[in-house]
Coordinates of C-alpha atoms in Angstrom, one line a residue:
M1 CA -60.1 356.2 41.2
R2 CA -60.8 354.2 43.8
F3 CA -63.4 354.3 47.0
E4 CA -62.6 353.2 50.2
R5 CA -65.8 353.4 51.4
P6 CA -69.0 353.5 49.9
T7 CA -69.4 357.1 48.8
G8 CA -71.4 359.7 46.8
L9 CA -70.7 361.4 43.3
M10 CA -71.3 365.2 43.8
F11 CA -72.8 367.3 41.4
H12 CA -74.2 371.0 40.8
H13 CA -74.2 372.6 37.7
F14 CA -75.0 371.8 34.3
H15 CA -75.2 373.5 30.6
G16 CA -76.6 372.8 27.8
Q17 CA -80.9 372.9 26.8
D18 CA -81.5 377.1 27.8
H19 CA -78.1 376.5 30.2
P20 CA -75.8 378.4 29.4
Q21 CA -71.7 377.0 30.3
T22 CA -70.9 378.4 33.8
Q23 CA -67.7 378.3 36.3
G24 CA -67.3 374.5 36.9
S25 CA -70.6 373.1 35.0
I26 CA -70.5 370.3 32.6
N27 CA -72.6 369.0 29.8
G28 CA -74.8 366.1 29.1
N29 CA -72.4 364.1 27.7
T30 CA -69.3 364.8 30.3
F31 CA -71.8 363.8 33.0
E32 CA -72.3 360.3 30.5
A33 CA -68.4 360.1 31.0
I34 CA -68.0 360.9 34.5
L35 CA -70.4 357.9 35.0
E36 CA -69.0 355.1 32.9
F37 CA -65.5 355.9 34.3
I38 CA -66.6 355.5 38.0
S39 CA -68.3 352.5 37.2
R40 CA -65.5 350.4 35.9
K41 CA -64.2 350.0 38.8
H42 CA -67.3 351.0 41.2
R43 CA -71.1 349.9 41.1
I44 CA -73.6 352.4 41.2
L45 CA -76.8 352.2 42.6
K46 CA -80.5 353.8 42.3
A47 CA -80.8 356.0 44.7
K48 CA -83.5 354.3 46.8
D49 CA -81.1 350.8 46.5
W50 CA -78.1 353.0 48.1
L51 CA -80.4 354.5 50.9
D52 CA -82.1 351.3 51.8
R53 CA -78.4 349.3 52.2
A54 CA -76.8 352.8 54.3
K55 CA -79.9 352.5 56.5
A56 CA -79.6 348.6 56.8
G57 CA -75.5 348.9 57.2
S58 CA -74.6 346.3 54.1
L59 CA -73.0 348.9 51.9
E60 CA -69.8 347.4 50.4
R61 CA -67.6 350.0 49.6
N62 CA -67.1 349.9 46.3
E63 CA -70.9 351.4 46.3
V64 CA -71.6 354.6 44.9
C65 CA -74.6 357.1 44.2
V66 CA -75.4 359.8 42.5
T67 CA -76.5 363.4 44.3
F68 CA -77.1 366.7 43.3
D69 CA -77.2 369.7 45.3
D70 CA -79.0 373.1 45.5
T71 CA -82.8 372.4 43.3
L72 CA -81.1 373.7 40.1
A73 CA -83.2 373.5 36.8
C74 CA -80.3 372.4 35.2
Q75 CA -80.1 368.9 36.9
Y76 CA -83.3 368.0 35.6
D77 CA -83.1 369.6 32.0
V78 CA -79.2 368.1 31.3
A79 CA -78.7 365.1 33.8
L80 CA -81.6 363.1 34.3
P81 CA -82.2 362.4 30.8
V82 CA -79.1 360.9 31.0
L83 CA -79.7 359.2 34.4
E84 CA -82.5 357.6 32.7
K85 CA -80.6 356.2 29.8
H86 CA -78.7 354.4 32.5
G87 CA -81.7 352.8 34.3
L88 CA -80.5 355.6 37.2
T89 CA -81.7 357.6 39.9
G90 CA -80.3 360.1 42.2
F91 CA -80.8 362.0 45.6
W92 CA -81.8 365.8 45.3
F93 CA -80.9 368.1 48.2
V94 CA -83.3 370.6 47.8
Y95 CA -83.1 373.7 49.9
S96 CA -87.2 375.1 49.9
S97 CA -87.1 379.3 50.3
I98 CA -86.9 379.1 46.5
L99 CA -90.2 376.8 45.8
E100 CA -92.1 378.9 48.0
G101 CA -91.7 382.6 45.8
G102 CA -88.2 383.1 48.1
L103 CA -85.1 384.5 46.6
E104 CA -82.0 383.7 47.8
P105 CA -78.8 385.8 46.5
L106 CA -76.7 382.7 46.7
E107 CA -77.1 381.0 43.0
I108 CA -78.4 384.2 41.5
F109 CA -74.9 385.9 42.3
R110 CA -73.2 382.8 41.3
Y111 CA -75.0 383.3 38.0
F112 CA -74.4 387.1 37.4
R113 CA -70.7 386.2 38.4
T114 CA -70.0 383.3 35.3
T115 CA -72.4 384.7 32.4
C116 CA -72.1 388.7 32.9
F117 CA -68.0 388.8 32.6
D118 CA -65.5 387.8 29.7
S119 CA -63.7 385.4 32.6
I120 CA -64.5 384.8 36.1
D121 CA -61.3 386.8 36.9
E122 CA -62.7 389.6 35.9
F123 CA -65.4 389.3 38.1
Y124 CA -63.1 389.0 40.6
E125 CA -61.2 392.4 40.0
R126 CA -63.9 394.3 40.0
F127 CA -65.3 392.7 43.7
F128 CA -62.2 392.9 45.0
E129 CA -61.6 396.6 44.0
L130 CA -64.6 398.0 45.6
A131 CA -64.2 395.1 48.5
H132 CA -61.2 397.3 49.2
E133 CA -62.8 400.6 49.2
L134 CA -65.6 399.4 51.5
L135 CA -62.8 397.5 53.9
S136 CA -59.7 399.7 53.6
E137 CA -57.3 399.0 56.5
A138 CA -59.4 395.8 57.4
Y139 CA -58.7 394.5 53.6
H140 CA -54.8 394.6 53.7
T141 CA -55.5 393.0 57.7
S142 CA -57.8 390.2 56.1
E143 CA -54.9 389.5 53.2
H144 CA -52.2 389.3 55.1
R145 CA -53.4 387.1 57.4
F146 CA -55.3 384.9 54.7
D147 CA -53.6 381.0 54.2
H148 CA -54.5 380.2 50.7
G149 CA -53.1 376.8 51.2
S150 CA -55.0 375.8 53.9
Y151 CA -58.8 377.3 53.2
L152 CA -61.3 375.2 51.3
T153 CA -58.9 372.5 50.9
H154 CA -61.2 369.9 50.0
A155 CA -61.8 372.1 47.2
T156 CA -58.3 371.9 44.9
Y157 CA -59.8 373.0 41.9
Y158 CA -60.5 376.0 43.8
S159 CA -57.7 379.3 42.7
R160 CA -56.5 381.3 44.4
N161 CA -59.2 383.7 43.6
D162 CA -61.6 381.4 44.0
R163 CA -60.5 380.7 47.5
W164 CA -59.9 384.8 47.9
F165 CA -63.5 385.4 47.6
R166 CA -65.1 382.8 49.5
Y167 CA -63.1 384.0 52.4
L168 CA -64.2 387.4 52.3
R169 CA -67.4 387.0 51.4
D170 CA -67.9 384.3 54.5
N171 CA -65.7 385.8 56.7
V172 CA -64.5 389.4 56.1
L173 CA -67.7 390.8 54.4
T174 CA -71.3 391.1 56.4
G175 CA -74.1 389.7 54.2
E176 CA -75.3 393.3 53.5
S177 CA -71.8 394.4 52.7
Y178 CA -71.8 391.6 50.2
R179 CA -75.0 392.3 49.1
S180 CA -74.2 395.9 48.3
I181 CA -71.3 395.1 46.2
V182 CA -72.6 392.6 44.1
E183 CA -76.0 394.4 44.0
L184 CA -73.7 397.3 42.5
M185 CA -71.9 395.3 40.4
M186 CA -75.5 393.8 38.7
K187 CA -76.4 397.5 38.2
E188 CA -73.6 398.3 36.3
A189 CA -74.2 395.3 34.5
R190 CA -77.5 396.3 33.5
F191 CA -78.2 392.4 34.5
S192 CA -82.4 391.4 35.5
I193 CA -82.4 389.4 38.6
D194 CA -86.2 388.5 37.2
S195 CA -84.5 387.1 34.0
A196 CA -82.2 384.8 35.8
R197 CA -84.2 383.2 38.5
E198 CA -86.8 381.8 35.9
K199 CA -84.1 379.4 34.5
L200 CA -82.2 378.6 37.8
W201 CA -84.3 376.2 40.0
L202 CA -86.6 373.4 39.6
T203 CA -90.4 374.0 40.9
A204 CA -92.2 372.2 43.4
S205 CA -94.2 369.9 40.6
Q206 CA -90.7 368.9 39.7
V207 CA -89.4 367.8 42.5
K208 CA -92.3 365.7 43.3
Q209 CA -92.0 364.5 40.1
L210 CA -88.6 363.6 40.9
S211 CA -90.3 361.8 44.2
H212 CA -92.6 359.9 42.0
S213 CA -90.0 358.8 39.7
D214 CA -87.9 357.1 42.4
H215 CA -85.7 359.5 43.2
V216 CA -84.7 359.5 46.9
V217 CA -85.5 364.2 47.7
G218 CA -83.7 365.7 50.9
L219 CA -82.9 368.0 52.7
H220 CA -80.7 371.2 52.4
S221 CA -81.1 373.8 54.5
H222 CA -84.5 375.9 54.1
T223 CA -82.3 379.2 52.9
H224 CA -79.1 377.4 52.0
P225 CA -76.9 379.6 54.3
T226 CA -73.1 379.5 53.3
T227 CA -71.8 379.2 56.9
L228 CA -74.8 377.2 58.5
A229 CA -72.2 375.7 61.6
E230 CA -71.6 379.2 62.7
L231 CA -75.3 379.9 63.2
P232 CA -76.9 379.2 66.9
A233 CA -78.6 376.2 67.2
A234 CA -82.1 377.9 67.3
E235 CA -81.3 379.1 64.0
Q236 CA -80.3 375.9 62.4
K237 CA -83.2 374.0 64.1
T238 CA -85.8 376.6 62.7
E239 CA -83.7 376.3 58.7
Y240 CA -84.1 372.4 58.6
K241 CA -87.3 372.2 60.3
R242 CA -88.7 374.8 57.8
N243 CA -86.7 372.5 55.1
S244 CA -88.4 369.8 56.5
D245 CA -92.0 371.4 56.9
S246 CA -92.0 372.5 53.1
L247 CA -90.9 369.7 51.5
N248 CA -93.2 367.5 53.9
A249 CA -96.4 369.9 52.1
I250 CA -95.3 369.7 48.9
L251 CA -94.5 365.7 48.8
G252 CA -96.8 364.1 51.2
Y253 CA -93.8 363.0 53.9
R254 CA -90.6 364.2 55.2
P255 CA -87.8 363.5 54.1
D256 CA -84.9 361.2 56.2
T257 CA -82.0 362.4 53.9
V258 CA -79.7 365.2 54.1
S259 CA -76.7 366.8 52.4
H260 CA -74.9 369.5 54.3
P261 CA -74.6 372.8 52.6
C262 CA -71.4 374.0 51.6
N263 CA -70.1 371.4 54.4
S264 CA -71.0 373.2 57.5
Y265 CA -71.8 371.7 60.1
N266 CA -71.1 370.7 63.6
C267 CA -72.2 368.6 66.2
E268 CA -75.8 370.4 67.4
T269 CA -76.6 370.3 63.7
L270 CA -76.3 366.5 63.8
E271 CA -78.7 365.9 66.2
I272 CA -80.7 368.6 65.5
L273 CA -81.2 366.6 62.0
K274 CA -81.8 363.5 63.7
S275 CA -84.7 365.1 65.8
L276 CA -86.0 365.7 62.4
G277 CA -86.0 361.8 61.7
V278 CA -83.3 362.3 59.2
Q279 CA -81.2 359.4 59.6
I280 CA -78.5 359.4 56.2
G281 CA -76.7 362.4 55.2
F282 CA -73.9 363.3 53.0
R283 CA -70.4 365.6 53.3
A284 CA -69.3 367.1 50.3
N285 CA -65.7 365.7 50.8
R286 CA -63.8 362.9 51.2
L287 CA -61.9 363.8 54.0
S288 CA -61.5 361.5 56.8
V289 CA -63.9 362.1 60.0
A290 CA -63.6 361.2 64.0
S291 CA -67.3 360.4 64.6
R292 CA -67.8 358.9 61.4
S293 CA -71.8 359.3 62.1
E294 CA -74.4 357.8 59.4
L295 CA -75.1 361.7 58.2
E296 CA -71.5 362.1 57.3
Y297 CA -71.2 359.6 54.6
A298 CA -68.3 360.7 52.2
R299 CA -68.7 362.6 48.5
E300 CA -66.6 363.2 45.7
D301 CA -66.9 366.5 44.0
H302 CA -67.1 366.0 39.6
A303 CA -64.1 368.3 39.2
N304 CA -61.7 365.7 41.1
I305 CA -62.9 363.5 38.7
L306 CA -62.7 365.4 35.6
P307 CA -59.1 365.3 35.2
L308 CA -59.0 361.6 35.2
L309 CA -61.3 361.1 32.5

């Protein structure tokens, strides 16, 4: 694998320590193997070095950085020791509502579906059954229109069921109906939300410690909408202004980096981010974009690297 331009390596979920294996998660040894594999042809920079070079416009195409999304405790417990072993630091993109005591369902629901079933497809089978009961004819119409081959094409590691689930969640079901289906399934499984939330996310003190240890803490919206670009501009601004305010209260400064949650952003998003002083941002893929804004640096998902190890 060789990148044609400066690129971030994108990581989310890890297992090990007290963190269970979930869909798409990797352990510390695999994380280390990925770093060693990439370093054969690329130069992995510390986060602040990469950021400084990006701001100066002096990055070389073979220079990469390590990025983490979603404020996850498993990243701190499993991946951070590997970074420290190799003398590296990373970008940590934080959505901030959970640091203020909020409870965002995105990660709770993911944890539920990947830990309470024998397989992810077992979860999908029950979810699709309940969605069909709720939507009736709309389910069949959407299924007929759904084009598996053209939806979320950047995520080549997604199965058809992965794509159909995300299409239903983000394009057919309302937020309320989606939550009602999963909450019913959680009730059926006697799943404890309180137990899960204690394991999932970083604390404010850990985020502060990362910043003090020369990692770069960046924006990732306040509540992590999966389709942020579809929100009115005023709501997008609220998401990122609250994100910036929250992290400023913890860190004592406003982050000037961002990664776009679920790769969902538009021209209005970029203007909002610029107005908040954000200078460098990351997409969630390496697909070509016309604008080539400094807020649209490419990233490679670790799942695309795994088959090459």
